[in-house]
Amino acid sequence: MDAAHGGTDPGAKLSDKLQEKDVTLALSIRLRSALAARGIAVVTTREQDATLPQQARAETANRAQAAVCLLLHASNSGVGVHLFVSPTAPILPTKITPWSSAQGIFVQKSLKLAGTLNGAFTQASVPVTLARAAIVPIDNLACPAVAVEVSPLPPANGAPLRSLDNTEYQSQIAEAMVAAILEWRNGENSR
Ligand SMILES: [Zn+2]
């Protein structure tokens, strides 16, 4: 679980008092504890407001041999959740796969994981857009990987605006992601 940005890299300025790095960290901590409660071990790239090079984030994921990698971002553009999968072409694993193309081995699984996340967010009434983008360091990740960018939800169907610092909204997002990861794990185990 990578809470994008941090330390000297604040990410997007979401409001006068809200920076992207704080939203991603809050979500990461929320997700880690929700997943741990379901017996799923989570390795996070950061647990505080720390400056982390992209290389270090990828190293953490690859050293952990993660079953799933999620890169968390937050944005004021669009609504709901944007899911990004690497645009890299699928490749077959070789004895020594270069670090730069590690994601090529997993990209088909990454697309499947994005589909599972899409289903869970839709179930939770959070609108989703899917796209391919080389969100750094996704191409270096040796695991099924999806970047999850969370945007506010405008008022709809009687529900009020849900902003990125709204704890109810954060927990709605986290619960949907937990549901997706549980479904993913069950699917993986049955194979
Ligand atoms: Zn970002």
Short mmCIF file of C-alpha atoms and ligand atoms in Angstrom, two decimals:
data_model
loop_
_atom_site.label_atom_id
_atom_site.label_comp_id
_atom_site.label_asym_id
_atom_site.label_seq_id
_atom_site.Cartn_x
_atom_site.Cartn_y
_atom_site.Cartn_z
CA MET A 1 0.00 0.00 0.00
CA ASP A 2 1.60 3.19 -1.14
CA ALA A 3 0.33 6.51 0.19
CA ALA A 4 1.61 8.64 -2.67
CA HIS A 5 3.59 11.83 -2.03
CA GLY A 6 4.70 12.84 1.48
CA GLY A 7 7.23 15.07 3.19
CA THR A 8 8.62 17.70 0.82
CA ASP A 9 6.27 16.45 -1.93
CA PRO A 10 2.76 17.54 -0.89
CA GLY A 11 1.05 16.39 -4.11
CA ALA A 12 -2.03 18.34 -5.14
CA LYS A 13 -3.37 21.21 -3.06
CA LEU A 14 -6.95 20.05 -2.50
CA SER A 15 -8.14 23.01 -0.42
CA ASP A 16 -6.70 25.75 1.78
CA LYS A 17 -5.92 23.25 4.50
CA LEU A 18 -5.90 19.94 2.67
CA GLN A 19 -2.97 18.44 0.81
CA GLU A 20 -2.97 15.26 -1.22
CA LYS A 21 -0.19 13.70 0.87
CA ASP A 22 -2.39 13.88 3.99
CA VAL A 23 -5.42 12.31 2.30
CA THR A 24 -3.39 9.42 0.89
CA LEU A 25 -1.81 8.74 4.29
CA ALA A 26 -5.18 8.84 6.06
CA LEU A 27 -6.60 6.39 3.53
CA SER A 28 -3.57 4.11 3.75
CA ILE A 29 -3.79 3.91 7.55
CA ARG A 30 -7.53 3.28 7.39
CA LEU A 31 -7.07 0.52 4.82
CA ARG A 32 -4.19 -1.09 6.65
CA SER A 33 -6.18 -1.45 9.85
CA ALA A 34 -9.38 -2.56 8.06
CA LEU A 35 -7.44 -5.23 6.17
CA ALA A 36 -5.50 -6.32 9.25
CA ALA A 37 -8.85 -6.82 11.01
CA ARG A 38 -9.66 -9.34 8.25
CA GLY A 39 -6.33 -11.12 8.69
CA ILE A 40 -4.65 -9.57 5.67
CA ALA A 41 -1.09 -8.40 6.25
CA VAL A 42 -0.34 -5.01 4.74
CA VAL A 43 3.07 -3.52 4.08
CA THR A 44 2.90 0.24 3.75
CA THR A 45 5.53 2.45 2.17
CA ARG A 46 5.05 5.13 4.80
CA GLU A 47 3.25 5.56 8.11
CA GLN A 48 3.98 9.24 8.57
CA ASP A 49 4.59 12.45 6.64
CA ALA A 50 7.89 11.30 5.12
CA THR A 51 9.71 12.11 1.88
CA LEU A 52 10.12 8.89 -0.10
CA PRO A 53 11.79 8.42 -3.49
CA GLN A 54 9.69 6.45 -6.01
CA GLN A 55 12.46 3.84 -6.19
CA ALA A 56 12.12 3.17 -2.45
CA ARG A 57 8.37 2.66 -2.82
CA ALA A 58 8.88 0.06 -5.55
CA GLU A 59 11.63 -1.64 -3.54
CA THR A 60 9.34 -1.96 -0.53
CA ALA A 61 6.63 -3.59 -2.66
CA ASN A 62 8.96 -5.93 -4.50
CA ARG A 63 10.87 -6.96 -1.38
CA ALA A 64 7.56 -7.82 0.28
CA GLN A 65 6.60 -9.92 -2.79
CA ALA A 66 3.19 -8.33 -2.46
CA ALA A 67 0.13 -10.24 -3.71
CA VAL A 68 -1.42 -6.90 -4.65
CA CYS A 69 -0.01 -3.36 -4.89
CA LEU A 70 -2.21 -0.31 -4.52
CA LEU A 71 -0.96 3.24 -5.13
CA LEU A 72 -3.18 5.81 -3.45
CA HIS A 73 -3.67 9.29 -4.89
CA ALA A 74 -6.25 12.03 -4.36
CA SER A 75 -7.47 14.75 -6.70
CA ASN A 76 -10.08 17.48 -7.02
CA SER A 77 -10.72 16.73 -10.68
CA GLY A 78 -13.52 14.42 -11.70
CA VAL A 79 -15.77 12.56 -9.30
CA GLY A 80 -15.53 9.30 -7.38
CA VAL A 81 -12.58 7.04 -8.09
CA HIS A 82 -10.18 6.85 -11.03
CA LEU A 83 -8.42 3.54 -11.50
CA PHE A 84 -5.17 3.46 -13.47
CA VAL A 85 -3.41 0.41 -14.83
CA SER A 86 0.00 0.59 -16.49
CA PRO A 87 -0.15 0.92 -20.30
CA THR A 88 2.86 -1.41 -20.59
CA ALA A 89 2.57 -4.42 -22.91
CA PRO A 90 2.38 -7.88 -21.34
CA ILE A 91 5.69 -9.79 -21.32
CA LEU A 92 6.63 -13.31 -20.27
CA PRO A 93 8.76 -13.67 -17.15
CA THR A 94 12.44 -14.31 -17.85
CA LYS A 95 15.24 -15.24 -15.50
CA ILE A 96 16.28 -11.65 -15.19
CA THR A 97 13.48 -9.24 -15.95
CA PRO A 98 14.70 -5.65 -15.97
CA TRP A 99 13.38 -3.57 -13.09
CA SER A 100 11.96 -1.06 -15.57
CA SER A 101 9.60 -3.59 -17.17
CA ALA A 102 8.61 -5.65 -14.11
CA GLN A 103 4.96 -4.63 -14.44
CA GLY A 104 4.79 -6.21 -17.91
CA ILE A 105 4.71 -9.66 -16.28
CA PHE A 106 1.71 -8.72 -14.15
CA VAL A 107 -0.21 -6.24 -16.26
CA GLN A 108 -2.96 -8.68 -17.25
CA LYS A 109 -3.56 -9.45 -13.59
CA SER A 110 -3.51 -5.72 -12.89
CA LEU A 111 -6.34 -5.25 -15.39
CA LYS A 112 -8.28 -8.01 -13.64
CA LEU A 113 -7.63 -6.38 -10.27
CA ALA A 114 -8.91 -3.07 -11.63
CA GLY A 115 -12.05 -4.90 -12.73
CA THR A 116 -12.53 -6.32 -9.24
CA LEU A 117 -12.05 -2.84 -7.70
CA ASN A 118 -14.45 -1.37 -10.27
CA GLY A 119 -17.12 -3.88 -9.22
CA ALA A 120 -16.65 -3.15 -5.52
CA PHE A 121 -16.78 0.64 -5.93
CA THR A 122 -19.85 0.38 -8.16
CA GLN A 123 -21.49 -1.80 -5.52
CA ALA A 124 -20.69 0.95 -2.98
CA SER A 125 -22.31 3.60 -5.25
CA VAL A 126 -18.97 5.29 -5.97
CA PRO A 127 -18.61 6.21 -9.68
CA VAL A 128 -15.48 4.80 -11.34
CA THR A 129 -13.44 5.70 -14.39
CA LEU A 130 -10.82 3.30 -15.74
CA ALA A 131 -7.72 4.37 -17.63
CA ARG A 132 -4.21 3.25 -18.55
CA ALA A 133 -1.41 5.50 -17.27
CA ALA A 134 2.20 4.97 -16.20
CA ILE A 135 1.74 6.39 -12.70
CA VAL A 136 5.25 6.24 -11.23
CA PRO A 137 6.46 3.75 -9.91
CA ILE A 138 3.79 1.37 -11.27
CA ASP A 139 5.94 0.06 -14.13
CA ASN A 140 8.57 -1.09 -11.62
CA LEU A 141 6.17 -3.12 -9.53
CA ALA A 142 6.42 -6.91 -9.62
CA CYS A 143 2.82 -7.47 -8.53
CA PRO A 144 -0.71 -6.92 -9.79
CA ALA A 145 -0.88 -3.14 -9.34
CA VAL A 146 -3.54 -0.45 -9.63
CA ALA A 147 -3.32 3.26 -8.86
CA VAL A 148 -6.46 4.42 -7.08
CA GLU A 149 -7.10 8.17 -7.31
CA VAL A 150 -9.93 9.38 -5.11
CA SER A 151 -11.93 12.52 -5.94
CA PRO A 152 -14.83 14.13 -4.08
CA LEU A 153 -18.41 13.04 -4.69
CA PRO A 154 -20.86 15.85 -5.53
CA PRO A 155 -24.28 15.82 -3.86
CA ALA A 156 -26.53 13.17 -5.44
CA ASN A 157 -29.72 11.29 -4.63
CA GLY A 158 -30.21 13.22 -1.42
CA ALA A 159 -26.66 12.52 -0.22
CA PRO A 160 -24.57 15.62 0.59
CA LEU A 161 -21.22 16.50 -0.95
CA ARG A 162 -18.53 14.09 0.19
CA SER A 163 -15.17 15.83 0.32
CA LEU A 164 -11.82 14.10 0.56
CA ASP A 165 -11.40 14.88 4.26
CA ASN A 166 -14.85 13.52 5.07
CA THR A 167 -14.17 10.51 7.31
CA GLU A 168 -17.43 8.82 6.25
CA TYR A 169 -16.39 9.08 2.62
CA GLN A 170 -12.91 7.80 3.43
CA SER A 171 -14.37 4.80 5.18
CA GLN A 172 -16.80 4.18 2.29
CA ILE A 173 -13.80 4.11 -0.06
CA ALA A 174 -11.76 1.93 2.30
CA GLU A 175 -14.60 -0.57 2.80
CA ALA A 176 -15.08 -0.94 -0.95
CA MET A 177 -11.36 -1.57 -1.38
CA VAL A 178 -11.37 -4.14 1.42
CA ALA A 179 -14.30 -5.93 -0.26
CA ALA A 180 -12.38 -5.97 -3.54
CA ILE A 181 -9.22 -7.34 -1.93
CA LEU A 182 -11.14 -10.07 -0.11
CA GLU A 183 -12.82 -11.04 -3.38
CA TRP A 184 -9.47 -10.99 -5.15
CA ARG A 185 -7.86 -13.18 -2.51
CA ASN A 186 -10.68 -15.71 -2.63
CA GLY A 187 -10.48 -15.84 -6.43
CA GLU A 188 -6.70 -16.28 -6.34
CA ASN A 189 -6.93 -19.03 -3.73
CA SER A 190 -9.50 -21.03 -5.64
CA ARG A 191 -7.18 -21.30 -8.64
ZN ZN B 1 -0.91 12.17 -6.61
#
